[in-house]
PDB file of C-alpha atoms in Angstrom:
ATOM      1  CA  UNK A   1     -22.416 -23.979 -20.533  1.00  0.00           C
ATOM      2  CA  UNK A   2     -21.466 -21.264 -18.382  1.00  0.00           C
ATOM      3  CA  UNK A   3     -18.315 -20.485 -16.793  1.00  0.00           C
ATOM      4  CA  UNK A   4     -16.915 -17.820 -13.954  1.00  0.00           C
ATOM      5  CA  UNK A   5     -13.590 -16.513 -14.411  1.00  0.00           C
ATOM      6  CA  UNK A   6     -12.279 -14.483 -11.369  1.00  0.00           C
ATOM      7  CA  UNK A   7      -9.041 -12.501 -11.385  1.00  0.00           C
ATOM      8  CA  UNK A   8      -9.244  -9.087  -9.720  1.00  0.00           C
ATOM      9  CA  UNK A   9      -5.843  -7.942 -10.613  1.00  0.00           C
ATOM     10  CA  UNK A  10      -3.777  -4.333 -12.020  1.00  0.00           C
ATOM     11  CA  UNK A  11      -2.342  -5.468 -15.043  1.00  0.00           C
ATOM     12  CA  UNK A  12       0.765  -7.191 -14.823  1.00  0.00           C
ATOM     13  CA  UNK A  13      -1.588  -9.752 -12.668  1.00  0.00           C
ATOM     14  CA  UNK A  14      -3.925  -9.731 -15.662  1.00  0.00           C
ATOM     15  CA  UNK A  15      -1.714 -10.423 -18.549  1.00  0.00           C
ATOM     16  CA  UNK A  16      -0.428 -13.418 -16.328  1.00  0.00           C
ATOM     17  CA  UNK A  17      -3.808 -15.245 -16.043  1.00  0.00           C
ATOM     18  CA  UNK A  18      -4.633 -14.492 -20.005  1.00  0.00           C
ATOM     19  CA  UNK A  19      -2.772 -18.425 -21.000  1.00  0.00           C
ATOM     20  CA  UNK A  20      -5.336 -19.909 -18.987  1.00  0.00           C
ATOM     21  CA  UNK A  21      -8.152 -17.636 -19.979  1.00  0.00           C
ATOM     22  CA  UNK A  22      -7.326 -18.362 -23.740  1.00  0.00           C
ATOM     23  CA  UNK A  23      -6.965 -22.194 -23.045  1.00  0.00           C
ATOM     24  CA  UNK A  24     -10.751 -22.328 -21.073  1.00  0.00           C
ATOM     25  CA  UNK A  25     -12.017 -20.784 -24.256  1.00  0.00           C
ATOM     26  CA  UNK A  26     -10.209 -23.572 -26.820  1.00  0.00           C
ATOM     27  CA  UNK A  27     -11.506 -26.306 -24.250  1.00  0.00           C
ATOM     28  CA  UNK A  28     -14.895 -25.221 -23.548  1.00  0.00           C
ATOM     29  CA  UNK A  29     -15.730 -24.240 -27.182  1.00  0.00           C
ATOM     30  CA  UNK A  30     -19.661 -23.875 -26.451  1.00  0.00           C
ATOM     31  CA  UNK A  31     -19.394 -21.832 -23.060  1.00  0.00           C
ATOM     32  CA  UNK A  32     -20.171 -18.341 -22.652  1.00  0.00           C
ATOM     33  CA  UNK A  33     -18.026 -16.596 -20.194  1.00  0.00           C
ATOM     34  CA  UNK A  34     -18.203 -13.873 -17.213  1.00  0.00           C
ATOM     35  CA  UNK A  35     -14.563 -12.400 -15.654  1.00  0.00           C
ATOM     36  CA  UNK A  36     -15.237 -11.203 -12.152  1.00  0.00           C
ATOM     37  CA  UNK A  37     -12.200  -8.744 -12.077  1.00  0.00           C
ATOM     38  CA  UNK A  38     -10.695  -5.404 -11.614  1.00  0.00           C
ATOM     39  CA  UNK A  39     -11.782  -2.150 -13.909  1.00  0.00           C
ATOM     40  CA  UNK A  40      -8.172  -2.695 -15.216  1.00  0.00           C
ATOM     41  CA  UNK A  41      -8.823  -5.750 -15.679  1.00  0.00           C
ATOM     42  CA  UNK A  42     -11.943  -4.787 -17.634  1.00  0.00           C
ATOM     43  CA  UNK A  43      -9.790  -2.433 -19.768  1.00  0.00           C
ATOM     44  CA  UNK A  44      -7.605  -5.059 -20.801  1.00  0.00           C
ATOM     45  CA  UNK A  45      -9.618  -7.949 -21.895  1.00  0.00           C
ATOM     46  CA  UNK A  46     -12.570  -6.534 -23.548  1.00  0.00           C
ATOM     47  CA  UNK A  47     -11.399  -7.469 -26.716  1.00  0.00           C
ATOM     48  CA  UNK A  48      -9.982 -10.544 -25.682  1.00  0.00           C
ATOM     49  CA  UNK A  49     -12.425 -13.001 -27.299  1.00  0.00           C
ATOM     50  CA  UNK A  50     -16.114 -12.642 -28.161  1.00  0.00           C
ATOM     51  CA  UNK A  51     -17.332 -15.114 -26.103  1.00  0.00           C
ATOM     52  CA  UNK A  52     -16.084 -13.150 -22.842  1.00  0.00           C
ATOM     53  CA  UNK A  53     -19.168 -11.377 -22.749  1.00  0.00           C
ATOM     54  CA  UNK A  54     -19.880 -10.647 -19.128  1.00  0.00           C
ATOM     55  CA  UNK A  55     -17.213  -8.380 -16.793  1.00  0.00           C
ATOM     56  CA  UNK A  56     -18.296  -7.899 -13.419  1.00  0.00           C
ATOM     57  CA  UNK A  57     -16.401  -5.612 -11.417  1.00  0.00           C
ATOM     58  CA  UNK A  58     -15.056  -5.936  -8.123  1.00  0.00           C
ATOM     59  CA  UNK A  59     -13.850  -2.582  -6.441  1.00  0.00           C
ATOM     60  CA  UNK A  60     -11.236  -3.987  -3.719  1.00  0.00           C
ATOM     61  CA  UNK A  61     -11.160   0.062  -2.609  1.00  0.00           C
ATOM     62  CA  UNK A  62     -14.480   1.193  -2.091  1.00  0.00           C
ATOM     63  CA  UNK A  63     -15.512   2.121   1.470  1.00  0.00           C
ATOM     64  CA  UNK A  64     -17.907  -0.679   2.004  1.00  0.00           C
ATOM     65  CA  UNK A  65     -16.422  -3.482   0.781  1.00  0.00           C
ATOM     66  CA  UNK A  66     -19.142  -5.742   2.527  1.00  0.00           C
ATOM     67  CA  UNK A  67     -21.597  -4.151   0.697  1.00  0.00           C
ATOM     68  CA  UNK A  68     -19.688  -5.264  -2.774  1.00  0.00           C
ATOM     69  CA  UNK A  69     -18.945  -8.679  -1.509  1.00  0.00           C
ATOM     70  CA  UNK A  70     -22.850  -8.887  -0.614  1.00  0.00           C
ATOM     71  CA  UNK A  71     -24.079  -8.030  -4.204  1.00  0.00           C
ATOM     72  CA  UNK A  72     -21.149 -10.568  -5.375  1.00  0.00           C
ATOM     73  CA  UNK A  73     -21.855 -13.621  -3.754  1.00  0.00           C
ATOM     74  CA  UNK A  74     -25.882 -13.049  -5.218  1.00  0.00           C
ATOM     75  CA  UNK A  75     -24.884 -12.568  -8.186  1.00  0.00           C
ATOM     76  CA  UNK A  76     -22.689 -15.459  -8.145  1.00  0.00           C
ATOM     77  CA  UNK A  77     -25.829 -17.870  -6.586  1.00  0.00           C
ATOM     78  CA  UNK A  78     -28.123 -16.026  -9.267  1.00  0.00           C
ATOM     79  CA  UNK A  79     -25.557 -16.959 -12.412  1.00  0.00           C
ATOM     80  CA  UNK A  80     -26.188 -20.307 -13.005  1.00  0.00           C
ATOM     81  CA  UNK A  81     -23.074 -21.574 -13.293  1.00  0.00           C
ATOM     82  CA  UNK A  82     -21.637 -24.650 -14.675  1.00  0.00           C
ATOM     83  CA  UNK A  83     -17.748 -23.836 -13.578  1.00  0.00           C
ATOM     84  CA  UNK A  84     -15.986 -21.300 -11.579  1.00  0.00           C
ATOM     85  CA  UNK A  85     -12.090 -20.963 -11.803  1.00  0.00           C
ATOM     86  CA  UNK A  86     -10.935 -18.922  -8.872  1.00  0.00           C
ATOM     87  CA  UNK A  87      -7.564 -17.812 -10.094  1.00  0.00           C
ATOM     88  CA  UNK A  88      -6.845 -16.142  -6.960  1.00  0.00           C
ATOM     89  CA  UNK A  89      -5.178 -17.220  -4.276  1.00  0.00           C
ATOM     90  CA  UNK A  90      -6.396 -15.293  -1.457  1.00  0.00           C
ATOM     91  CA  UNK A  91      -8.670 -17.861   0.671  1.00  0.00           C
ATOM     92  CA  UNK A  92     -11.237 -14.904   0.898  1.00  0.00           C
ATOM     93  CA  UNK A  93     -12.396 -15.158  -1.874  1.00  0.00           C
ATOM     94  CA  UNK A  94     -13.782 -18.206  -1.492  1.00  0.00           C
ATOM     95  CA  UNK A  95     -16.664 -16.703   0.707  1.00  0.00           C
ATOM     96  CA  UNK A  96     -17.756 -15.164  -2.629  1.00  0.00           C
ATOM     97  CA  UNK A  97     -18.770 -18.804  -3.836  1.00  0.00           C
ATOM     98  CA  UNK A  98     -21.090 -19.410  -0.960  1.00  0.00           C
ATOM     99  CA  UNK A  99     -24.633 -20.562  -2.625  1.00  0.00           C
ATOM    100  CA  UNK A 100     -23.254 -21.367  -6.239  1.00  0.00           C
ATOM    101  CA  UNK A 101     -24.011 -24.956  -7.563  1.00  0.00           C
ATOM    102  CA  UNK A 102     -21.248 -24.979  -9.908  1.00  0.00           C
ATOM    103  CA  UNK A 103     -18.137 -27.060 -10.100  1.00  0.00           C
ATOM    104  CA  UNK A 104     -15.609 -25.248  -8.131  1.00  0.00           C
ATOM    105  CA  UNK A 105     -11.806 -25.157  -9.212  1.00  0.00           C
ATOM    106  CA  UNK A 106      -9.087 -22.986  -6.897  1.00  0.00           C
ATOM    107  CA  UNK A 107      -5.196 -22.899  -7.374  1.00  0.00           C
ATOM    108  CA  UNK A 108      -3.232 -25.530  -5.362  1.00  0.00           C
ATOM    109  CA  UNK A 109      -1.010 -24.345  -2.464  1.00  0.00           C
ATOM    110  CA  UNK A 110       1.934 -24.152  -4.669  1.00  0.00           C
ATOM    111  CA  UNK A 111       2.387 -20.800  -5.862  1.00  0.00           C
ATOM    112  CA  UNK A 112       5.585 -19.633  -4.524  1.00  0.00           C
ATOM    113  CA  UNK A 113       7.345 -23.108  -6.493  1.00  0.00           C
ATOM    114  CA  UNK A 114       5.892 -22.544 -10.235  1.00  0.00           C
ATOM    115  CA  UNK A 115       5.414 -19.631 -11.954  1.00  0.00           C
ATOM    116  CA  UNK A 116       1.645 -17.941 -11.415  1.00  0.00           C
ATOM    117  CA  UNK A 117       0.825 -18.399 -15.144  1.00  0.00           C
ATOM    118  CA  UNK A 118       2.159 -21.955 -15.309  1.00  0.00           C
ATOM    119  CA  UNK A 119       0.082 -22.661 -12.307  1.00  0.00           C
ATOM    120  CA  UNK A 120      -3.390 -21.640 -13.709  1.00  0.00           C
ATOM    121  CA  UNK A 121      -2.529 -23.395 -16.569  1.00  0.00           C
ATOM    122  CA  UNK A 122      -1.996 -26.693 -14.587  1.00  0.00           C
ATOM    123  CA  UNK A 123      -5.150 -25.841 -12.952  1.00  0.00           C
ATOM    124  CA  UNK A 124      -7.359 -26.167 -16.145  1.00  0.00           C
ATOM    125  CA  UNK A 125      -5.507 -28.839 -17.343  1.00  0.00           C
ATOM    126  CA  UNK A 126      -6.857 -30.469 -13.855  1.00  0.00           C
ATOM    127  CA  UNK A 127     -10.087 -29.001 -14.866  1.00  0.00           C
ATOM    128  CA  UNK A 128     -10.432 -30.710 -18.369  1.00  0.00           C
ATOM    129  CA  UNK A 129      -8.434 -33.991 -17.467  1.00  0.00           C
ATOM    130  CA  UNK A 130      -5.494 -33.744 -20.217  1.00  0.00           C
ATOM    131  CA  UNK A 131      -2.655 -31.385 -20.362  1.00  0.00           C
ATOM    132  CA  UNK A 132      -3.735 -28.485 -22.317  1.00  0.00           C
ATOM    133  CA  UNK A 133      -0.313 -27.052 -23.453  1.00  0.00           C
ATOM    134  CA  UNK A 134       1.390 -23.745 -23.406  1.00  0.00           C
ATOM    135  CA  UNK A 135      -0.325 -20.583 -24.559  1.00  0.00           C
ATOM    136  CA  UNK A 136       1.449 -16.819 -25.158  1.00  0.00           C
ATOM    137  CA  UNK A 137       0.643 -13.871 -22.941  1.00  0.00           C
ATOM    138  CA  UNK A 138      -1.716 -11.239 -24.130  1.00  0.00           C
ATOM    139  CA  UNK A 139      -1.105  -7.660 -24.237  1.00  0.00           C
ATOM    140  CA  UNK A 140      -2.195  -6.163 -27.315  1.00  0.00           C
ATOM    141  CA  UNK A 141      -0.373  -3.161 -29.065  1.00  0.00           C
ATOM    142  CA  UNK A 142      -1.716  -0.247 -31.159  1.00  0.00           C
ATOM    143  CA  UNK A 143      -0.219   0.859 -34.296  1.00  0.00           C
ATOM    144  CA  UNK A 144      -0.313   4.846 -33.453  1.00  0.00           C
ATOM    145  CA  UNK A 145       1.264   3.946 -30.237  1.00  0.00           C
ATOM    146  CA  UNK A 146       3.701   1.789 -32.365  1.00  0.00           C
ATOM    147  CA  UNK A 147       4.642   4.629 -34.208  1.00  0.00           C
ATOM    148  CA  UNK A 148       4.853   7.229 -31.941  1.00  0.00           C
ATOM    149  CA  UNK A 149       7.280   4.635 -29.465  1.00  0.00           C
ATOM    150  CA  UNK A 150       9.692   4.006 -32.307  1.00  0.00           C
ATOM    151  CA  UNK A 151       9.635   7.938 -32.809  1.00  0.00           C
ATOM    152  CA  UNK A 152      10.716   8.466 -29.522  1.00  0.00           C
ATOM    153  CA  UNK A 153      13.355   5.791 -29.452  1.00  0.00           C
ATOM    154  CA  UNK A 154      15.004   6.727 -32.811  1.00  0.00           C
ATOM    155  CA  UNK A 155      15.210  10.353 -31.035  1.00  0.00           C
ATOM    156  CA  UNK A 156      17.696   8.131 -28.697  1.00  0.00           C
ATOM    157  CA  UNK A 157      19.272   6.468 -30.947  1.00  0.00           C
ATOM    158  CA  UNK A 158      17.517   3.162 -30.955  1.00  0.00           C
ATOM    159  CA  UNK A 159      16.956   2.523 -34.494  1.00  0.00           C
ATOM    160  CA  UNK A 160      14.901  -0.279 -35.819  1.00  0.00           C
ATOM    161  CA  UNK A 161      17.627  -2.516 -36.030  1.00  0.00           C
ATOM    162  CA  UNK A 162      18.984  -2.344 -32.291  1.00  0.00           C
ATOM    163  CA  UNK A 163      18.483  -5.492 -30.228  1.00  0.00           C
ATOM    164  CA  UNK A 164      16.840  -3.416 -27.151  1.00  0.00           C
ATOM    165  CA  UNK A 165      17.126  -5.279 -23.780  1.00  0.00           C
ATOM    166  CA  UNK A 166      14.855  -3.193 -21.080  1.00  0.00           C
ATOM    167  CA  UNK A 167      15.429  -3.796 -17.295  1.00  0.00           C
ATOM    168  CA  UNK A 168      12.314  -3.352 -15.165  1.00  0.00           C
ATOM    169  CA  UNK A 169      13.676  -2.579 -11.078  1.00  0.00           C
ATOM    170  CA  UNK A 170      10.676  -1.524  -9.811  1.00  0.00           C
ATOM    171  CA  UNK A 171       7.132  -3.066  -9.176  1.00  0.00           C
ATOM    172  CA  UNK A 172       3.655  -1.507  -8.878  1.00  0.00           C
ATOM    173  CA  UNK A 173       3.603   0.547  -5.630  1.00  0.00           C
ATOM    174  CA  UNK A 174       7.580   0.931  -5.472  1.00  0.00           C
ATOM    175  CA  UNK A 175       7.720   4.393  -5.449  1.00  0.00           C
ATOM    176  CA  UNK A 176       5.471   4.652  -1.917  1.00  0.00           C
ATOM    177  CA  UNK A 177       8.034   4.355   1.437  1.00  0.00           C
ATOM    178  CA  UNK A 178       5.121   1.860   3.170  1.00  0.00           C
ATOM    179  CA  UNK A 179       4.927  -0.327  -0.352  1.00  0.00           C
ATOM    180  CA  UNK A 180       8.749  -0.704  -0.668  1.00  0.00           C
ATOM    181  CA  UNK A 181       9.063  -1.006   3.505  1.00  0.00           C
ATOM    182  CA  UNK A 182       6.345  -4.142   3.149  1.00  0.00           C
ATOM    183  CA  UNK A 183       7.419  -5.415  -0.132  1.00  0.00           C
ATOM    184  CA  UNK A 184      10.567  -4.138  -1.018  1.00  0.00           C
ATOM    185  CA  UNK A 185      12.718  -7.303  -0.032  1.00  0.00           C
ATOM    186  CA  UNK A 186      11.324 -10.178  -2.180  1.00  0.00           C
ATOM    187  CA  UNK A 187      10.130  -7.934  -4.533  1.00  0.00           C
ATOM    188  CA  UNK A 188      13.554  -5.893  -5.398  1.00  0.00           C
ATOM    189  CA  UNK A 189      16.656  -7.591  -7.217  1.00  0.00           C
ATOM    190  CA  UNK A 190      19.266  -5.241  -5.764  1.00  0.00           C
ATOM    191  CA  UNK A 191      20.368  -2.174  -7.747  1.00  0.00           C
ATOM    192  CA  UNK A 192      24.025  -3.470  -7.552  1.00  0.00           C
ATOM    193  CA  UNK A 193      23.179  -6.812  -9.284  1.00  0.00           C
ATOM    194  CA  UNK A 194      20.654  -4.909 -11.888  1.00  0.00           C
ATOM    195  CA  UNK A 195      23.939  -3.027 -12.313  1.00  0.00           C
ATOM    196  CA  UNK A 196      26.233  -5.634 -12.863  1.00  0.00           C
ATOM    197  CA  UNK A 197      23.910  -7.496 -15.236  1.00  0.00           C
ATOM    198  CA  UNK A 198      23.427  -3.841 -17.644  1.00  0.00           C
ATOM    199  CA  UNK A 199      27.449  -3.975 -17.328  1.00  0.00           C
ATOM    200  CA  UNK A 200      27.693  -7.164 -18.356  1.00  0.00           C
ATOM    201  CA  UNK A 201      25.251  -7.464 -21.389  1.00  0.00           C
ATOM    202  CA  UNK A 202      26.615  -3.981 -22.796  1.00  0.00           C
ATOM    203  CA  UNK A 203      30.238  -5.791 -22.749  1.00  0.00           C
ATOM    204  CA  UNK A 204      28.680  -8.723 -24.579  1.00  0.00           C
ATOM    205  CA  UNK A 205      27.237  -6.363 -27.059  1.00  0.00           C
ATOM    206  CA  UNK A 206      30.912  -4.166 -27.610  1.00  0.00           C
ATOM    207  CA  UNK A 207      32.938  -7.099 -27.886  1.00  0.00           C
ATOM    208  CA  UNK A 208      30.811  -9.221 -30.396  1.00  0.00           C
ATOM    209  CA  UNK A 209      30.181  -5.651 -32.619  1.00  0.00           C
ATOM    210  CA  UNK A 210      26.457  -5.661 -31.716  1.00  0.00           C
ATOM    211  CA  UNK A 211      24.224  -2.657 -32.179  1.00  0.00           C
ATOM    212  CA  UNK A 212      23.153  -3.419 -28.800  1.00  0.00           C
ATOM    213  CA  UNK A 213      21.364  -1.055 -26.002  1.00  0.00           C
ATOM    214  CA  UNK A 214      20.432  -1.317 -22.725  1.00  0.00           C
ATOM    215  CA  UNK A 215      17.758   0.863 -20.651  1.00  0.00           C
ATOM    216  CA  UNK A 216      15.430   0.889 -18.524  1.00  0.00           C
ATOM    217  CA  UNK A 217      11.951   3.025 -19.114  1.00  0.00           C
ATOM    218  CA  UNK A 218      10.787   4.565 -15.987  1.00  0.00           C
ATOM    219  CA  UNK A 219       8.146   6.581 -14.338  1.00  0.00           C
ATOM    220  CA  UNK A 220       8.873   9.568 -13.022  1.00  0.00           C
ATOM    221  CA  UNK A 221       8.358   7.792  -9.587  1.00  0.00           C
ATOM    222  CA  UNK A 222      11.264   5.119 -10.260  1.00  0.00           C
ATOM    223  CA  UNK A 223      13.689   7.471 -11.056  1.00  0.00           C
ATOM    224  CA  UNK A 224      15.273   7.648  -7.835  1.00  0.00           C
ATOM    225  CA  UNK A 225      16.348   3.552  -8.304  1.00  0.00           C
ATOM    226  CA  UNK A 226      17.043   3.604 -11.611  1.00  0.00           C
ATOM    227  CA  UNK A 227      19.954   6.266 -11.523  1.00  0.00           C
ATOM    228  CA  UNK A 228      21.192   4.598  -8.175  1.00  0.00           C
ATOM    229  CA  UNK A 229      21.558   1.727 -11.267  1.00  0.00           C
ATOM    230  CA  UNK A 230      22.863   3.435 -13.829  1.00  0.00           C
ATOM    231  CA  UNK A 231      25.480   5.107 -11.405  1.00  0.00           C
ATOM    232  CA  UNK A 232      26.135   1.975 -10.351  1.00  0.00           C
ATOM    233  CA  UNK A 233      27.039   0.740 -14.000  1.00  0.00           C
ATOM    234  CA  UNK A 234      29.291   2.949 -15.194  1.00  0.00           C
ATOM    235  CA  UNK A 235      26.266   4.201 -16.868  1.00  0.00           C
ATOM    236  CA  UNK A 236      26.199   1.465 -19.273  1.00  0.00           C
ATOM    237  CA  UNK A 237      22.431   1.640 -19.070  1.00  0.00           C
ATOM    238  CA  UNK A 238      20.216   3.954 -20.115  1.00  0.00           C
ATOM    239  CA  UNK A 239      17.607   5.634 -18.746  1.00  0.00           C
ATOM    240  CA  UNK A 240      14.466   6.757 -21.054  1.00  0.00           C
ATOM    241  CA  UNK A 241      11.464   8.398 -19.036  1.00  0.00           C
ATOM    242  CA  UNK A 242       9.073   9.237 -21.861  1.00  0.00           C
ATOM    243  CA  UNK A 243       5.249  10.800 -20.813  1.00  0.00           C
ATOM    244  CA  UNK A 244       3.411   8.371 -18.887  1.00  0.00           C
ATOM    245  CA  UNK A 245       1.147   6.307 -21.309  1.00  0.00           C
ATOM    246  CA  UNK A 246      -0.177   3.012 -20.758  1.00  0.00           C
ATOM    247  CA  UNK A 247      -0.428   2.415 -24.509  1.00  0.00           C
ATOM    248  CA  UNK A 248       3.084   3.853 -25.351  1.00  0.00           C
ATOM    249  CA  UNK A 249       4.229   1.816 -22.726  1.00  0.00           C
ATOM    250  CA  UNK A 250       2.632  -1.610 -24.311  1.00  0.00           C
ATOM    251  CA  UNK A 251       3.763  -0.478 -27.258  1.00  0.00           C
ATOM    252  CA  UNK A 252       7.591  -0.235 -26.247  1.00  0.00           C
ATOM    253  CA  UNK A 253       7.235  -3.716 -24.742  1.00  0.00           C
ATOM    254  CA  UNK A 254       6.427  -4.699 -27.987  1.00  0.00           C
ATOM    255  CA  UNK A 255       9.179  -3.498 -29.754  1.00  0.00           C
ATOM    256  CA  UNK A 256      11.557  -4.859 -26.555  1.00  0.00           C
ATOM    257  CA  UNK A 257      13.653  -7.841 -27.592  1.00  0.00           C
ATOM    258  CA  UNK A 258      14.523  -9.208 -24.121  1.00  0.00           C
ATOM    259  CA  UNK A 259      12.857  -7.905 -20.930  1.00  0.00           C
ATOM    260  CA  UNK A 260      14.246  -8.810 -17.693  1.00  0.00           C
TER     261      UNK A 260
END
């Protein structure tokens, strides 16, 4: 059997999907897979299972996008599939689909009431006719980028015995006026209550005698919010801004205990 997968995503979209990725692959045991997705995407999941062989990839930002979506939808009608999960929710993407024979599977129009990954979950346990469970996010971790991480948060004072909580503000795009303009009300807790909660949670930790710390690791782009934050706080959090690093950065997720 062979099934379509199609997330086109950056990463925080791609980690999300990766429950219901890894629970097609424990209920279609004998099916070879193809992810129509996102070079990040790509990057991500390549060593995500063996029988993801195929990655097609679908470049949202090149300057002839019909000319993508044309070579898409043939390969698509060309693949010979048996299903195609369309975890995306954008009705465009349907037009992709024109031609194929397979079994077709889309989210429901419930998105903003259950969490995304809970929902494509739900959707292949729709798919295979039996609830299929709960499955952990993937976002694997390297062991240089291990080391190097607990290097740099020893050299502030976060030893290996801390119980690290990390506040993430921001979201992808944050840092450009139009992004933040669009987004920036549903997608931003307010500094004040980020604040208040890094106030809180570092009083919890001094009156219970924890070695407790809370920060927030930034891009140079987020700075701006996340000292409005700390100000705000009484500078009970604290700020790290190592050098960018997408694999010091998975790696200091890792080692997080709580991320909010």
């Amino acid at each position: 059997m062979k099934i379509l997968v199609i997330r086109v995503g950056r990463i925080g979209d791609m980690v999300m999907c990766t429950p219901a990725l890894a629970a097609l692959l424990d209920n279609y045991p004998r099916s070879r897979f193809t992810l129509l997705t996102s070079a990040v995407g790509k990057r991500l999941l390549e060593g995500f299972n063996e029988r993801l062989e195929g990655f097609w990839i679908y470049d949202r930002s090149h300057p002839l996008p019909f000319l993508i979506r044309r070579d898409i939808r043939k390969k698509v009608a060309a693949g010979g599939f048996d299903h195609i999960f369309c975890f995306e929710s954008n009705p465009s993407y349907r037009s992709l689909l024109r031609g194929a024979a397979a079994r077709l599977h889309f989210l429901e129009a419930k998105a903003d009431k259950i969490h995304y990954a809970s929902l494509l979950l739900d959707m292949v346990s729709r798919a295979v006719g039996r609830e299929v469970g709960d499955y952990p996010l993937y976002l694997p971790s390297e062991k240089s980028a291990e080391k190097e991480n607990d290097e740099f948060l020893r050299d502030n004072g976060i030893s290996a015995d801390t119980f690290l909580i990390a506040l993430h503000p921001t979201y992808s795009g944050s840092g450009k006026w139009w992004k933040r303009r669009k987004y920036g009300r549903h997608r931003l807790w307010p500094a004040r209550s980020f604040a208040r909660l890094g106030e809180r949670l570092a009083e919890y930790g001094k009156m219970n005698n924890l070695d407790l710390r809370v920060v927030m690791n930034l891009l140079p782009a987020e700075m701006e919010i996340g000292r409005e934050i700390r100000t705000l706080s009484a500078e009970s959090i604290d700020i790290l801004c190592p050098p960018p690093g997408f694999s010091r950065y998975r790696a200091f997720l890792k080692r997080t205990d709580l991320l909010v």
